[in-house]
Short mmCIF file of C-alpha atoms in Angstrom, two decimals:
data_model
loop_
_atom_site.label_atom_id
_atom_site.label_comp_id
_atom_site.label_asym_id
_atom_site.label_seq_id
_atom_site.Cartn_x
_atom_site.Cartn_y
_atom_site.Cartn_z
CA UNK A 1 35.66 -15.45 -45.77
CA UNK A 2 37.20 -18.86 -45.96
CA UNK A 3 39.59 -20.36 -42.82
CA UNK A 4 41.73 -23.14 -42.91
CA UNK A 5 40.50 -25.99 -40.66
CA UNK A 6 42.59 -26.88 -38.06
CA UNK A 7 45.31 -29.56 -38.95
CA UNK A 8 43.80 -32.83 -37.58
CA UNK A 9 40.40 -31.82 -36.85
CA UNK A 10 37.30 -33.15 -39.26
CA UNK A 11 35.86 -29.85 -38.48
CA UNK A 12 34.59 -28.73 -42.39
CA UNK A 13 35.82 -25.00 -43.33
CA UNK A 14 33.43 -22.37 -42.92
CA UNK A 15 31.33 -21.57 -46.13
CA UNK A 16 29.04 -19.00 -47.40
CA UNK A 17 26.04 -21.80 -46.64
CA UNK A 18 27.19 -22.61 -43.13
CA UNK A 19 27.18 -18.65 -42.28
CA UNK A 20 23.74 -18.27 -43.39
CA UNK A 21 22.10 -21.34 -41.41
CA UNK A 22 23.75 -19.94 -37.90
CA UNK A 23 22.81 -15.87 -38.36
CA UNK A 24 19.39 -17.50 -39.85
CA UNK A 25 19.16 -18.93 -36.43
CA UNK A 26 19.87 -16.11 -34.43
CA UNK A 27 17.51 -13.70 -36.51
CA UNK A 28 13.98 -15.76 -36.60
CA UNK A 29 14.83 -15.84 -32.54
CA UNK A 30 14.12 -12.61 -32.74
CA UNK A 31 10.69 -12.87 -33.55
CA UNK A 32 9.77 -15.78 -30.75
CA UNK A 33 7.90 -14.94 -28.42
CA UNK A 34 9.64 -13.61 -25.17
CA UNK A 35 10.49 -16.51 -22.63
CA UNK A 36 10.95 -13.66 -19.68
CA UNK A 37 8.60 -13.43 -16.72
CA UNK A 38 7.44 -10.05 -15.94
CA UNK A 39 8.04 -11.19 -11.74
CA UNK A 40 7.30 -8.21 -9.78
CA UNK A 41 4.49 -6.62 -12.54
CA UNK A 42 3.14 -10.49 -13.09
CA UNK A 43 2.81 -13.14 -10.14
CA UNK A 44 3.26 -16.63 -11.54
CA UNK A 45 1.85 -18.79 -9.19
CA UNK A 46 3.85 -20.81 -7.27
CA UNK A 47 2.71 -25.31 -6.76
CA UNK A 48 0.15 -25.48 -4.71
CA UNK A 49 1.77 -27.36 -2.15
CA UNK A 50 5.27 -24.92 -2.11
CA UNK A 51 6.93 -24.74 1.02
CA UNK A 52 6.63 -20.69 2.15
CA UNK A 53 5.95 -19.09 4.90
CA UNK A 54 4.18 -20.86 8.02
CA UNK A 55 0.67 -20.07 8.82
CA UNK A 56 -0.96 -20.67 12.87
CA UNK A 57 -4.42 -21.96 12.25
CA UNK A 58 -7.43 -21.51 14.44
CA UNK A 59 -10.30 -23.88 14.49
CA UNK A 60 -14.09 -22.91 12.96
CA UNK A 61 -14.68 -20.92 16.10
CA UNK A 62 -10.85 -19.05 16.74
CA UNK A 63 -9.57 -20.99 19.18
CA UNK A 64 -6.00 -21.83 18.51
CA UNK A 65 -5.02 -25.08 17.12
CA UNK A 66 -1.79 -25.35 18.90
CA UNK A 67 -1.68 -26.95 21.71
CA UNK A 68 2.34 -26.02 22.37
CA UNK A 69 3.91 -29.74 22.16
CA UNK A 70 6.90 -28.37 20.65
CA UNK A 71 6.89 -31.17 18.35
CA UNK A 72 7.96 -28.67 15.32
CA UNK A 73 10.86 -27.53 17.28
CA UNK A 74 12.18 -31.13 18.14
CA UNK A 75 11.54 -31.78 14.07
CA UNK A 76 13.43 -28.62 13.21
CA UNK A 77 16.81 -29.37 11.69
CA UNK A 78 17.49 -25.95 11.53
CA UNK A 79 16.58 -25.14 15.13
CA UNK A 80 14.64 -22.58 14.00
CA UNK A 81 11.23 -22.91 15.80
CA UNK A 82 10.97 -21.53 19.64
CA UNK A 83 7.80 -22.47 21.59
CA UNK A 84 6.91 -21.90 24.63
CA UNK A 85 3.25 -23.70 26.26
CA UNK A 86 1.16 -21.96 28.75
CA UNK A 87 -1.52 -23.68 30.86
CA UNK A 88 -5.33 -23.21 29.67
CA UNK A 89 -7.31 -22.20 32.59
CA UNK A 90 -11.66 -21.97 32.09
CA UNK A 91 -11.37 -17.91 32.36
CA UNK A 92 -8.65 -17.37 29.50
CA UNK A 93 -8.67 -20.36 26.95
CA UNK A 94 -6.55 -19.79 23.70
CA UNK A 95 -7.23 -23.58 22.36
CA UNK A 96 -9.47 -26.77 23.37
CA UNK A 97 -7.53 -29.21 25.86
CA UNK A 98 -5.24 -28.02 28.67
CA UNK A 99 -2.25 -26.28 27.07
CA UNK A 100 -1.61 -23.84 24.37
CA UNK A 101 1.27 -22.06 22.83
CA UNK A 102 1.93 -18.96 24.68
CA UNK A 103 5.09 -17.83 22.61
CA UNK A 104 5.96 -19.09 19.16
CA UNK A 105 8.42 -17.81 17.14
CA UNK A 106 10.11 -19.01 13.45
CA UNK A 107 13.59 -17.55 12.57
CA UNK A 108 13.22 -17.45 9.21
CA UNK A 109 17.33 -16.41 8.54
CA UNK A 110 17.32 -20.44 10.25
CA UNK A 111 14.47 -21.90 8.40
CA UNK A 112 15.27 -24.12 5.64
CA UNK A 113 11.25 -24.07 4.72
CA UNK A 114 11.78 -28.46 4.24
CA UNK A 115 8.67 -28.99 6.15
CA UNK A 116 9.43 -31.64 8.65
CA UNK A 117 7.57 -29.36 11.18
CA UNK A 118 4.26 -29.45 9.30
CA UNK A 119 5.10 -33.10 9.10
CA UNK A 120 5.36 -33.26 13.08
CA UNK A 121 2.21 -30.93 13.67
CA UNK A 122 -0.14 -33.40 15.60
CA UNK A 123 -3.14 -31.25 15.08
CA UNK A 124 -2.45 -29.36 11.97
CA UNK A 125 -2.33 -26.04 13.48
CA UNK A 126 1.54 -25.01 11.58
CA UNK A 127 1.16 -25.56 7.49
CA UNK A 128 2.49 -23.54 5.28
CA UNK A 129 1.09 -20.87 3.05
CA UNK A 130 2.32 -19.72 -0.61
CA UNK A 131 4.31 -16.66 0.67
CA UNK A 132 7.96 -15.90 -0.57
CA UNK A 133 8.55 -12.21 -0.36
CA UNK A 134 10.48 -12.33 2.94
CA UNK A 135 13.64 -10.11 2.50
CA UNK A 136 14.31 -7.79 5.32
CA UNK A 137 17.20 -5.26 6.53
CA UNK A 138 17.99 -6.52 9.32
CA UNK A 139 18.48 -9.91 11.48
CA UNK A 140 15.88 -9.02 14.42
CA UNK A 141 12.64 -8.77 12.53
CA UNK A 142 12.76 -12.02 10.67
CA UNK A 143 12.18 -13.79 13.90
CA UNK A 144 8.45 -14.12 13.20
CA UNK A 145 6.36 -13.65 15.87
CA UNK A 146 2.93 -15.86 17.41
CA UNK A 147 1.23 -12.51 16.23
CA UNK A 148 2.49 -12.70 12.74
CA UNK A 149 1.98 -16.17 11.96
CA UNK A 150 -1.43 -16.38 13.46
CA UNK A 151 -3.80 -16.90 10.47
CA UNK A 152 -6.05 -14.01 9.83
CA UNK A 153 -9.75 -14.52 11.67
CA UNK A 154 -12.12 -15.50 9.17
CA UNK A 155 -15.97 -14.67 9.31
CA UNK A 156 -17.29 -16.66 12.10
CA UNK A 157 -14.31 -17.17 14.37
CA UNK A 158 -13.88 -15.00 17.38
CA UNK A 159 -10.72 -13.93 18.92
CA UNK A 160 -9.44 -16.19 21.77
CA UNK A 161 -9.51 -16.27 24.74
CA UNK A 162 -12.65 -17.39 24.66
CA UNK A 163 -14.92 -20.96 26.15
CA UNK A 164 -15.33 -23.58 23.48
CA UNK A 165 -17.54 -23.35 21.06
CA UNK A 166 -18.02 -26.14 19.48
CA UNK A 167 -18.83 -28.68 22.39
CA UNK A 168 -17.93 -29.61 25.89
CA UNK A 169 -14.28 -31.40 25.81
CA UNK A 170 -11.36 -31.52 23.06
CA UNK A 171 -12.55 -34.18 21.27
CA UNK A 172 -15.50 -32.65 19.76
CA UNK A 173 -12.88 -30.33 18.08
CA UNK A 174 -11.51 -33.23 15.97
CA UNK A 175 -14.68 -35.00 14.74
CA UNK A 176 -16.13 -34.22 11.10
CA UNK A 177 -19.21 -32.26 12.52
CA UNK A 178 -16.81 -29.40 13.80
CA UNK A 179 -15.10 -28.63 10.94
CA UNK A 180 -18.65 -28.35 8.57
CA UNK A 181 -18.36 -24.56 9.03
CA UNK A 182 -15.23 -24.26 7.48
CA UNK A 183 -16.36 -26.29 4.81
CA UNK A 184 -19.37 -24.40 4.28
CA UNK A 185 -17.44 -21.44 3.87
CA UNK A 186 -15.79 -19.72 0.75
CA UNK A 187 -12.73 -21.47 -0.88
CA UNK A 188 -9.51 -19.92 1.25
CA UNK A 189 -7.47 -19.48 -1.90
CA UNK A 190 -7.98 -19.08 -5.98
CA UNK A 191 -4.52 -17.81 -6.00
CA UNK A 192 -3.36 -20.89 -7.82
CA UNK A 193 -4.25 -22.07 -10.74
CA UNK A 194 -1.16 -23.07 -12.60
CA UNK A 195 0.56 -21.48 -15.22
CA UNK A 196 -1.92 -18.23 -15.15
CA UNK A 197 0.18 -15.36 -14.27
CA UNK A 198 -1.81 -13.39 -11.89
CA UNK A 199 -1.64 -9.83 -11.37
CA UNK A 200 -1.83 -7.78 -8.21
CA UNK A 201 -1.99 -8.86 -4.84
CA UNK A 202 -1.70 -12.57 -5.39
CA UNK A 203 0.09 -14.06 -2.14
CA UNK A 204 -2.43 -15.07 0.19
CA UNK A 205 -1.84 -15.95 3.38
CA UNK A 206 -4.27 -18.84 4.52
CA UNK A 207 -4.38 -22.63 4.97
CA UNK A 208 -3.35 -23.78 1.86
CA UNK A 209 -2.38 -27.26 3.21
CA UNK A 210 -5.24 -27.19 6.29
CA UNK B 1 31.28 9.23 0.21
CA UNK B 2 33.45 12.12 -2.08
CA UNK B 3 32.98 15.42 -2.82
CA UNK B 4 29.64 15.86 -1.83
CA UNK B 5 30.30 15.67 1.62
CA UNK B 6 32.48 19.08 0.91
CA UNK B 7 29.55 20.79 -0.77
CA UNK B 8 26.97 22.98 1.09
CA UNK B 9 23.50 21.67 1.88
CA UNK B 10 20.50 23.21 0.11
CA UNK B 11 17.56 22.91 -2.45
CA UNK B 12 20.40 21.68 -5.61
CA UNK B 13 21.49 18.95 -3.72
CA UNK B 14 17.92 17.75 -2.70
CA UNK B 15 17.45 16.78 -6.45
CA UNK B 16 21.00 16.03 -7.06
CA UNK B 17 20.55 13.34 -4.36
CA UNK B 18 17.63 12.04 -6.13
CA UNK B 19 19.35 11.56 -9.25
CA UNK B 20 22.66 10.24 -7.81
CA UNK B 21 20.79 7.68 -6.10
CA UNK B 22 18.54 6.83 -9.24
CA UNK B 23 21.73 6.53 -11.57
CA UNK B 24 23.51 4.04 -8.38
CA UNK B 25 20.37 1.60 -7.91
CA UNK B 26 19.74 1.60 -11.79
CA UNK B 27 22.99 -0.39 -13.13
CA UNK B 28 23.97 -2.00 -9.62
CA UNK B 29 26.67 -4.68 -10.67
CA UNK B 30 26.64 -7.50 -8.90
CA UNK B 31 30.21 -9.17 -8.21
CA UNK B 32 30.88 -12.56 -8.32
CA UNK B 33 30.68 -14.21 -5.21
CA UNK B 34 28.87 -17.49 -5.41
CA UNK B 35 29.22 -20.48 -2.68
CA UNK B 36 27.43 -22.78 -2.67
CA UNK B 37 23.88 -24.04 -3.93
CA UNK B 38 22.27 -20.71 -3.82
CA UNK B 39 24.66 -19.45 -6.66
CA UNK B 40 23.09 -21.96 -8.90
CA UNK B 41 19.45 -19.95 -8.70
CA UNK B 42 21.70 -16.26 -8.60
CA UNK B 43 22.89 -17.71 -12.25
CA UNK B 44 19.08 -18.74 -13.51
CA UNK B 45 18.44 -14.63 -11.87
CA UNK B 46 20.53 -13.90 -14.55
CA UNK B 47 19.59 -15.92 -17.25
CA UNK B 48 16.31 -15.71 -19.89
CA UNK B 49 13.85 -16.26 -17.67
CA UNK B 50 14.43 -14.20 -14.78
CA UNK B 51 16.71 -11.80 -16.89
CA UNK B 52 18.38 -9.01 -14.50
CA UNK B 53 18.75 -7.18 -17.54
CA UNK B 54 15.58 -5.68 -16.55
CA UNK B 55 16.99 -4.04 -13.60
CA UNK B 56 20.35 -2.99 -15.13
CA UNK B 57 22.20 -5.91 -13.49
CA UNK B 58 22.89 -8.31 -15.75
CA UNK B 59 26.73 -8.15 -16.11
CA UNK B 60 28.56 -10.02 -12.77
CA UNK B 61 31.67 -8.92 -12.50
CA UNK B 62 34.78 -11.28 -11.91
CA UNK B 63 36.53 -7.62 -10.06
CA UNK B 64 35.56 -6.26 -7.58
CA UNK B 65 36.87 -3.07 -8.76
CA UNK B 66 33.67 -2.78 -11.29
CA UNK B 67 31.34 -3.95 -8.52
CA UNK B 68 28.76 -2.54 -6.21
CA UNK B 69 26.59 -4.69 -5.13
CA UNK B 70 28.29 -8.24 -3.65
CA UNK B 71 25.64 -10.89 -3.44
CA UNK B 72 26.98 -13.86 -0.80
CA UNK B 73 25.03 -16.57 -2.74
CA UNK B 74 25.95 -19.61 -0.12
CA UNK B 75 27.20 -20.70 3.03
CA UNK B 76 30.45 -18.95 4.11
CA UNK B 77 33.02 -21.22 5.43
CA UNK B 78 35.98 -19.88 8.18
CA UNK B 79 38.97 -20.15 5.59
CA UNK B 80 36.56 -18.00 3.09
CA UNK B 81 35.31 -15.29 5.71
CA UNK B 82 39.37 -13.61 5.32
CA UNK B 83 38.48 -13.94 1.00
CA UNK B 84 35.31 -12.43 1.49
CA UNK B 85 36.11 -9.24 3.48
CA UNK B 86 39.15 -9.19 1.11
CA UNK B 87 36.63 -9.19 -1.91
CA UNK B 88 34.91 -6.57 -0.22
CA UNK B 89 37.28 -3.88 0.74
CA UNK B 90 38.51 -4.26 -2.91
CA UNK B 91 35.00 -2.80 -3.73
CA UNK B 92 35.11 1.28 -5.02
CA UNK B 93 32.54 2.80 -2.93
CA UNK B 94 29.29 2.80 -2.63
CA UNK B 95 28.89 -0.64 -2.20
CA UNK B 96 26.04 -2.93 -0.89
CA UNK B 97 25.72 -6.54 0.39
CA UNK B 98 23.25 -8.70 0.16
CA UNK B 99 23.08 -11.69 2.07
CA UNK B 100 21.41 -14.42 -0.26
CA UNK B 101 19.97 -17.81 1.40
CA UNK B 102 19.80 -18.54 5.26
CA UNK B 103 23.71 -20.13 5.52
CA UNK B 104 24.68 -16.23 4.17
CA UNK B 105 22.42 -14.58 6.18
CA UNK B 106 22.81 -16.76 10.45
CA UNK B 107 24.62 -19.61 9.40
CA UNK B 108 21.38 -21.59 8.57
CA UNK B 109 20.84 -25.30 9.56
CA UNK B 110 24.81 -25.65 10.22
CA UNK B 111 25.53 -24.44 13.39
CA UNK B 112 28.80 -25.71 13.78
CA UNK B 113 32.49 -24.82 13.81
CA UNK B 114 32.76 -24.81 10.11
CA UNK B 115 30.33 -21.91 9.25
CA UNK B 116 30.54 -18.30 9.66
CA UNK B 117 27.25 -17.57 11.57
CA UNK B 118 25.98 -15.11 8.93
CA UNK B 119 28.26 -13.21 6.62
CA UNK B 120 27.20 -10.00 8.79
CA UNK B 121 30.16 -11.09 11.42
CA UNK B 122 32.50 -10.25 8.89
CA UNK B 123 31.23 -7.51 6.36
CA UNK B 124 27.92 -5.11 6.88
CA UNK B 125 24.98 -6.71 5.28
CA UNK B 126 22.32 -4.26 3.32
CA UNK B 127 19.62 -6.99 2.66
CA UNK B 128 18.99 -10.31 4.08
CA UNK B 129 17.19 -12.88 2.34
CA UNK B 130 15.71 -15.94 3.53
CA UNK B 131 15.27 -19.04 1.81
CA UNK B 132 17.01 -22.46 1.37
CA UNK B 133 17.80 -21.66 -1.79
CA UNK B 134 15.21 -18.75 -1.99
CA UNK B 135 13.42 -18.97 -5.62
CA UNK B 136 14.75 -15.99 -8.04
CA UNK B 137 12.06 -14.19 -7.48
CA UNK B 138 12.59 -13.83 -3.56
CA UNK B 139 16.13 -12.55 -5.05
CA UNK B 140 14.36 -10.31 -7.13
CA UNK B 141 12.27 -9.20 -4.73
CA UNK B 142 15.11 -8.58 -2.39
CA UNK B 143 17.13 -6.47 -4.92
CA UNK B 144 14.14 -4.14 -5.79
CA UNK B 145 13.94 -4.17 -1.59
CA UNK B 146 17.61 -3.05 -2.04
CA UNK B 147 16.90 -0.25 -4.71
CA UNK B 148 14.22 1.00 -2.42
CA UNK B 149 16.67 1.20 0.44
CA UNK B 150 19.14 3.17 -2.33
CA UNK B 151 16.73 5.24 -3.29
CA UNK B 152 16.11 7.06 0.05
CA UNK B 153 19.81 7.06 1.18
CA UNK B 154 21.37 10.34 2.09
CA UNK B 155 23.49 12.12 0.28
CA UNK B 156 25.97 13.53 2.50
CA UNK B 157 26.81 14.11 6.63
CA UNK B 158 24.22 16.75 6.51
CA UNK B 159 21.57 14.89 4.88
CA UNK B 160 22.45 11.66 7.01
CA UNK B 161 21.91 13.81 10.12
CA UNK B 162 18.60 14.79 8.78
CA UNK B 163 17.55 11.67 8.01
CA UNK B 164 19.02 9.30 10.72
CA UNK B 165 15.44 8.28 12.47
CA UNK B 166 13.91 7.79 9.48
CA UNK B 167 12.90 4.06 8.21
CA UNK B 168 12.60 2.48 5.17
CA UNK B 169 9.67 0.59 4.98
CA UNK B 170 10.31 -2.47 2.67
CA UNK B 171 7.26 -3.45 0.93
CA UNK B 172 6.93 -6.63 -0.78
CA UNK B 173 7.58 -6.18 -4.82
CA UNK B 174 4.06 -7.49 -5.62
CA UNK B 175 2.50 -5.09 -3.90
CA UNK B 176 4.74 -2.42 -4.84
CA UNK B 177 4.46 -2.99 -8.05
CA UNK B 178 1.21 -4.55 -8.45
CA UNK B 179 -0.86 -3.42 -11.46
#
């Protein structure tokens, strides 16, 4: 199979030589290994620090660690965060100090997941976790709820309302000694180690930035 | 949809409707309808990596006529709303939307004059998907969310009657298919 070259081009005619090199290519690709990822039978892990869904946290003892300052709503570009603060009183206490949030809610068909309202958290109650699989039918329940977002209670903590725990005013709440339980406690995630494709229920939902 | 809905209910069409819906979700091809930055990570859902191949899906179509499944990958602007539902209608049926990214699915961060507050305003969206871009894997995620949503549609008036309270429960795809 020979072709004339194009008239002004330096492009040399095909040959025999030339044929074999570019099929030679394509057939040893055959035998590389496969480049696909197996998604929903394999979980790759995402970074550590990825940007997915938002996670409430609680201190050691369960109280909530908002304190409703709407501080992630004024961050939110997106206008995507709604929060609403109620008053702490001493028979029904959600979180140390005076004020909690009493309704919280992320639209996540508004969220842009940037993170400007982790950024704007003053007590590091919103972070993010690792999270992605979001997709929904329909427009109403992807307005996350407080309920949804709360993290999950973890051995030791105790649903709120409840007194504090862990001393007399707010302020013990943010010295080192009150957060030694949750140190002492096991790791919250081993979901990522990078570049291990992990299989089965991988996504954790937990304070992966707390 | 066709000539089932002139065929009597019974025990053949309980399986037939099995089937029919197995051969629709199993080569559901996507048209092309990409917007903005979203499209970029719809492209790398087709590519190597991702490879939609692996759910029959792999071939966009530039017509609509050889499309079922239109994936609004980006924010939809006023002038392209009139496009879109043009796009749409020239669909055969069954057909399916998916509303890829937040700007698709409300409008996202711009709320302004500009925007079409989600693409549901102007054609009826099957799936919405979060994300600014989402990763392909949310997008995979939401088309095997999709499939799911194929598989248990009725075949039929009679069989929509029948079913009409019953939900779909969307579960997420590694859980589903977690091994």
């Amino acid at each position: 199979m020979s072709r004339p070259s194009r008239p002004g081009s330096n492009e040399p005619a095909p040959t025999p030589v030339g044929f074999a090199k570019g099929f030679g290519l394509t057939f040893t690709t055959m035998f590389k290994k496969v480049f696909t990822e197996q998604y929903p039978f394999d979980i790759y892990p995402t970074a550590p620090r990825y940007h997915g869904r938002h996670v409430l946290n609680r201190h050691p003892d369960g109280l909530e660690k908002c304190v409703g300052c709407e501080l992630c709503a004024w961050a939110c570009p997106a206008d995507a965060i709604y929060v609403e603060g109620g008053d702490n009183t001493d028979t029904e206490r959600y979180s140390p100090g005076e004020r909690y949030g009493a309704v919280y809610q992320i639209n996540y068909l508004r969220c842009i997941f940037c993170g400007l309202c982790i950024e704007a958290c003053p007590t590091r109650s919103l972070t993010m976790s690792n999270e992605y699989e979001l997709a929904l039918d329909n427009r109403q329940e992807l307005i996350y709820t407080k309920e949804q977002l709360m993290a999950p209670l973890l051995p030791g903590m105790e649903a709120p309302p409840h007194p504090m725990r862990l001393g007399d005013s707010e302020k013990d709440y943010y010295t080192v000694d009150s957060q030694a339980p949750l140190q002492k406690g096991e790791p919250q995630s081993s979901a990522n180690e990078a570049g291990r494709p992990i299989t089965g229920r991988a996504i954790e939902v937990g304070r992966h930035h707390g | 949809m066709g000539l089932e809905e002139k065929l009597p209910d019974g025990v053949l069409l309980a399986s037939v409707e099995k089937l029919v819906n197995w051969t629709r979700k199993s080569s559901l091809w996507p048209a092309t309808f990409g917007l903005a930055c979203c499209a970029i990570e719809m492209m790398t859902f087709g590519a190597p990596r991702y490879d939609s191949a692996r759910f029959g899906m792999e071939v966009f179509r530039p017509s609509p006529r050889q499309a079922d499944l239109m994936i609004v990958a980006g924010r939809v602007s006023q002038k392209m709303a009139p496009v879109l539902r043009q796009i749409y209608d020239q669909m055969p049926e069954p057909k399916w939307v998916l509303a890829m990214g937040v700007c698709a699915s409300s409008g996202g961060m711009f709320n302004n004059y500009a925007i079409v507050q989600g693409v549901d305003h102007v054609v009826p969206v099957d799936m919405y998907l979060p994300g600014c871009p989402p990763r392909p894997e949310m997008l995979i995620d939401a088309v095997l969310k999709l499939h799911h949503k194929i598989m248990n549609e009725p075949l039929g008036p009679k069989r929509a009657e029948r079913l009409a309270d019953q939900k779909v429960e969307l579960v997420p795809s590694s859980q589903r298919f977690a091994r």
